[in-house]
PDB file of C-alpha atoms in Angstrom:
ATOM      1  CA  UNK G   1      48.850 -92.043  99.089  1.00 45.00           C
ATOM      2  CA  UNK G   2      46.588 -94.360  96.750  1.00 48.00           C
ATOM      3  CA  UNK G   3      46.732 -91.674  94.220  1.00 50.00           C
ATOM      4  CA  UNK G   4      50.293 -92.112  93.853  1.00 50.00           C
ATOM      5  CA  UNK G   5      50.442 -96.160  93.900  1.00 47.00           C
ATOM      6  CA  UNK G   6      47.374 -95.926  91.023  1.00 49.00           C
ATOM      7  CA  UNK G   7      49.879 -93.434  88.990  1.00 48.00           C
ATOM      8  CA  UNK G   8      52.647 -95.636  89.326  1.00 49.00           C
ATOM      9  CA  UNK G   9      50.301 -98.404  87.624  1.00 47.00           C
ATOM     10  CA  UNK G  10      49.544 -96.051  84.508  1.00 51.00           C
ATOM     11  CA  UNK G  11      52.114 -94.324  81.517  1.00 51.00           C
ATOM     12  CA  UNK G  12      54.642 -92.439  83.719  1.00 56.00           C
ATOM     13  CA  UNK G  13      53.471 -88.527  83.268  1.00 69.00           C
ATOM     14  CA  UNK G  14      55.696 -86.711  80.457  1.00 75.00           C
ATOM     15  CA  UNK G  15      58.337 -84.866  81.766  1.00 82.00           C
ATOM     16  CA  UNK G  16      57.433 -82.193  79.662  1.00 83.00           C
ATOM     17  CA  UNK G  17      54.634 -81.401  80.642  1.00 87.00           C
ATOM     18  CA  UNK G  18      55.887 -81.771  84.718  1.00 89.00           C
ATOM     19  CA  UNK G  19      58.299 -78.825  83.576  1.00 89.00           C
ATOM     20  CA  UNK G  20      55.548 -76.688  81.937  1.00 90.00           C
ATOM     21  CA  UNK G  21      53.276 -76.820  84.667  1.00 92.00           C
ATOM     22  CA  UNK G  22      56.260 -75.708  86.917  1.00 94.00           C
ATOM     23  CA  UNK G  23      57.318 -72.836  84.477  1.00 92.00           C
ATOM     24  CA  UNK G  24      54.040 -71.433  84.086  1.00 93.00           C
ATOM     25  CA  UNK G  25      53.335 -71.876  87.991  1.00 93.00           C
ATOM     26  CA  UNK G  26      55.876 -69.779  88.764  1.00 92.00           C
ATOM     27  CA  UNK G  27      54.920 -67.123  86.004  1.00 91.00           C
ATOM     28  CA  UNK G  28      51.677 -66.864  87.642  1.00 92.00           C
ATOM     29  CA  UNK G  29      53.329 -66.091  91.141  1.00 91.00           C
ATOM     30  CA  UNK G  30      55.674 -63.242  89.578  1.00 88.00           C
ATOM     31  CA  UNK G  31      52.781 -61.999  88.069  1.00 88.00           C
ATOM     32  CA  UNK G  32      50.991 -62.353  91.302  1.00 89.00           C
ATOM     33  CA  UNK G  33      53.783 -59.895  92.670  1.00 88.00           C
ATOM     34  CA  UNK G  34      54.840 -57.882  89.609  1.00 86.00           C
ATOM     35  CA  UNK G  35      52.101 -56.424  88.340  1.00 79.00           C
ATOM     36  CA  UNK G  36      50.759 -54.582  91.598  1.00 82.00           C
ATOM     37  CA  UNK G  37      54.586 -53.193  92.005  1.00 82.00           C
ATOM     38  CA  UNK G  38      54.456 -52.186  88.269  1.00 78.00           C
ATOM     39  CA  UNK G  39      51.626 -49.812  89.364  1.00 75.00           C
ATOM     40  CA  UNK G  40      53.553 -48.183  92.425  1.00 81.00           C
ATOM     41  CA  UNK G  41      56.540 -47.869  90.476  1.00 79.00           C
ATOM     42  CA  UNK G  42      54.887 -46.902  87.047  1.00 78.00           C
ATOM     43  CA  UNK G  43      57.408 -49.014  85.367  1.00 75.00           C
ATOM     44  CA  UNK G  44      54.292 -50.300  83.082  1.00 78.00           C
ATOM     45  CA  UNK G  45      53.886 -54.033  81.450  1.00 79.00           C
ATOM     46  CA  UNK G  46      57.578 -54.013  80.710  1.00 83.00           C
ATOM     47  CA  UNK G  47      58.201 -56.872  84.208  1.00 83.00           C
ATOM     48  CA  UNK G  48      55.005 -58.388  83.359  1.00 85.00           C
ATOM     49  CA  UNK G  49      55.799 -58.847  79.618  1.00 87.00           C
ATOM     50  CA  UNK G  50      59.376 -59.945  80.640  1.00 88.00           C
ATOM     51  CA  UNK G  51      58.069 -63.190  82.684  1.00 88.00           C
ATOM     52  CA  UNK G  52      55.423 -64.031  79.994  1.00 91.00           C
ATOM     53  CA  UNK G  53      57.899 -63.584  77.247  1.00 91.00           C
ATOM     54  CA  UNK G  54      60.372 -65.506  79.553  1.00 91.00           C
ATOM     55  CA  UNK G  55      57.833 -68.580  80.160  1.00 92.00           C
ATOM     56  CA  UNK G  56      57.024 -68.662  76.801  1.00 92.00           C
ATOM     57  CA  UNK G  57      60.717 -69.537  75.348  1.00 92.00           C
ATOM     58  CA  UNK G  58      61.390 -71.576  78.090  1.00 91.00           C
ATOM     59  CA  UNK G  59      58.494 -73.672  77.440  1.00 91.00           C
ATOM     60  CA  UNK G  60      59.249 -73.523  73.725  1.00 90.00           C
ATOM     61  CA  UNK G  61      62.919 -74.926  74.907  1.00 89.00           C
ATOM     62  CA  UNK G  62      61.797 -77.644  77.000  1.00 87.00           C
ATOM     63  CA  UNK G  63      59.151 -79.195  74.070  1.00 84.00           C
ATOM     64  CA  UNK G  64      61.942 -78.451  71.690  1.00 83.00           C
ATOM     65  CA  UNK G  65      64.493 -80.136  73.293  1.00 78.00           C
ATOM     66  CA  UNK G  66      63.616 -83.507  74.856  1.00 61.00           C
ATOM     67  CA  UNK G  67      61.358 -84.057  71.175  1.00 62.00           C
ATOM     68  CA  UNK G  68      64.999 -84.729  70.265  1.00 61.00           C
ATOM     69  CA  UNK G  69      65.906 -86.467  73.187  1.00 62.00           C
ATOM     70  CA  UNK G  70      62.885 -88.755  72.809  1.00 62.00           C
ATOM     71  CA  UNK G  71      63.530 -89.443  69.404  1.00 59.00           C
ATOM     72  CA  UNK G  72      66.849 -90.750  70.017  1.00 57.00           C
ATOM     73  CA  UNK G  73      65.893 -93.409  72.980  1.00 62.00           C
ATOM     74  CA  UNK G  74      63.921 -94.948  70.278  1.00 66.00           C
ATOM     75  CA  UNK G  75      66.610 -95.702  67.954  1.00 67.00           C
ATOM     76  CA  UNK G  76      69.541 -97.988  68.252  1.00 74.00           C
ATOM     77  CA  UNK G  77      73.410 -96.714  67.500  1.00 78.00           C
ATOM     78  CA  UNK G  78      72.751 -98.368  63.943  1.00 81.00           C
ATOM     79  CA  UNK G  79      69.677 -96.736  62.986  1.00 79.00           C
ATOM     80  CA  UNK G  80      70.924 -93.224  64.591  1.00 76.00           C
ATOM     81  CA  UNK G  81      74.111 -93.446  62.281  1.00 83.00           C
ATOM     82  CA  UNK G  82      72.406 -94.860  59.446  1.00 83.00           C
ATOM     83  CA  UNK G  83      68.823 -91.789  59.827  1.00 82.00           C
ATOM     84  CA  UNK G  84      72.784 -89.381  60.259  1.00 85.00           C
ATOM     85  CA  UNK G  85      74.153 -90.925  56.684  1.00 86.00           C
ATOM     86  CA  UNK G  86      70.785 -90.549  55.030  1.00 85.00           C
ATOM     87  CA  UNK G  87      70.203 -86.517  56.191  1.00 83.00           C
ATOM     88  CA  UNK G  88      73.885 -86.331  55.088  1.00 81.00           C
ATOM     89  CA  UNK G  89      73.165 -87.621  51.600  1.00 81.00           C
ATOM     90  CA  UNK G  90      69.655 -85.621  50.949  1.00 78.00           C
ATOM     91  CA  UNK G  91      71.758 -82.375  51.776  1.00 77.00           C
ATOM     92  CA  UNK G  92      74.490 -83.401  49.469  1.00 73.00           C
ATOM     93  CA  UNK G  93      71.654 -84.270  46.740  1.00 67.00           C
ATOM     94  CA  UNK G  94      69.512 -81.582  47.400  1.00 69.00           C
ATOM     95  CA  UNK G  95      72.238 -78.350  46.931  1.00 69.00           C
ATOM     96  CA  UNK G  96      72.498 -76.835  43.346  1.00 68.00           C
ATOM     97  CA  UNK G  97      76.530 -77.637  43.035  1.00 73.00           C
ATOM     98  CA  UNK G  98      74.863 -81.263  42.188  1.00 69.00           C
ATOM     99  CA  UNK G  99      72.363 -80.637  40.314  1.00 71.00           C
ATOM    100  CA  UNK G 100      74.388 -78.516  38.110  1.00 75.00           C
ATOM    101  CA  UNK G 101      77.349 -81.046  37.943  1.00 78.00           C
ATOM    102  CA  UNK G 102      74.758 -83.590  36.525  1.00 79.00           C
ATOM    103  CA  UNK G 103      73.242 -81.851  34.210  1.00 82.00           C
ATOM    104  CA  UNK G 104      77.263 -81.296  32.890  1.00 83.00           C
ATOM    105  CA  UNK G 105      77.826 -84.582  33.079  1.00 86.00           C
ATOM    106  CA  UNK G 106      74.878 -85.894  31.024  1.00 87.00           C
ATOM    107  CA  UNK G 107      75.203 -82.811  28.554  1.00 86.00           C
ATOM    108  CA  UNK G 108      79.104 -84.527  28.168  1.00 87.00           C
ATOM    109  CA  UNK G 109      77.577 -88.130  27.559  1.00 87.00           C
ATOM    110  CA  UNK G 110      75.109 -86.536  25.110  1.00 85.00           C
ATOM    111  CA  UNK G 111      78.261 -84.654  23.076  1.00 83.00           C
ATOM    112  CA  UNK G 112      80.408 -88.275  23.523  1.00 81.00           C
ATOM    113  CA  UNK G 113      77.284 -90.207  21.695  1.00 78.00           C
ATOM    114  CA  UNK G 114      77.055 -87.971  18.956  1.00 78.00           C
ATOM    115  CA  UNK G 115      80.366 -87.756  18.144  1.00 77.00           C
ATOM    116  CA  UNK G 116      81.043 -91.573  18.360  1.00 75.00           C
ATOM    117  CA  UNK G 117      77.844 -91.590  15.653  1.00 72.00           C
ATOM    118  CA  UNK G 118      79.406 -89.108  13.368  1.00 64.00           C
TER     119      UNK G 118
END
């Protein structure tokens, strides 16, 4: 019981990491059980591999995930819409269509100005 009034006092534990622990801990037990039934049934690492394989995406998913999750509690509706507007404008900016329509245009300013000198 005093260990969990002295946690309460500290950072909350990441969720993340609560869901990991349970992932894997359950991995363990079906490996626990699969592995001697793999040899009775000579199905092979093919169960085994399964629940590591399995684990390992679902812990991939849960890090993946609430990263995002996280990253949005820290921002207000303004700053959301305005980090939304700013990806928005870096992909317009960054595709070739752009580039090459700039390059048009200032090759068109360039033909404007000499003919204007002539």
């Amino acid at each position: 019981m005093a260990k969990k009034s002295e946690k309460n006092f500290h950072q909350p534990e990441d969720i993340r990491v609560t869901a990991t622990t349970k992932i894997w801990g359950l991995t363990v037990g079906i490996l626990a059980i699969c592995v001697p039934l793999s040899a009775v049934t000579r199905s092979g690492a093919i169960i085994p591999l399964a629940a590591i394989g399995g684990a390992a995406v679902g812990t991939v998913a849960v890090w993946r995930s609430d990263e995002k999750k996280y990253q949005n509690k820290l921002l207000s509706p303004q700053q959301l819409e305005l980090e939304q507007r700013i990806a928005d404008l870096e992909t317009i900016v960054s595709r070739e269509d752009f580039d090459l329509r700039m390059k048009i245009k200032r090759l068109q300013a360039n033909e404007s100005d000499r003919q204007e000198e002539n």
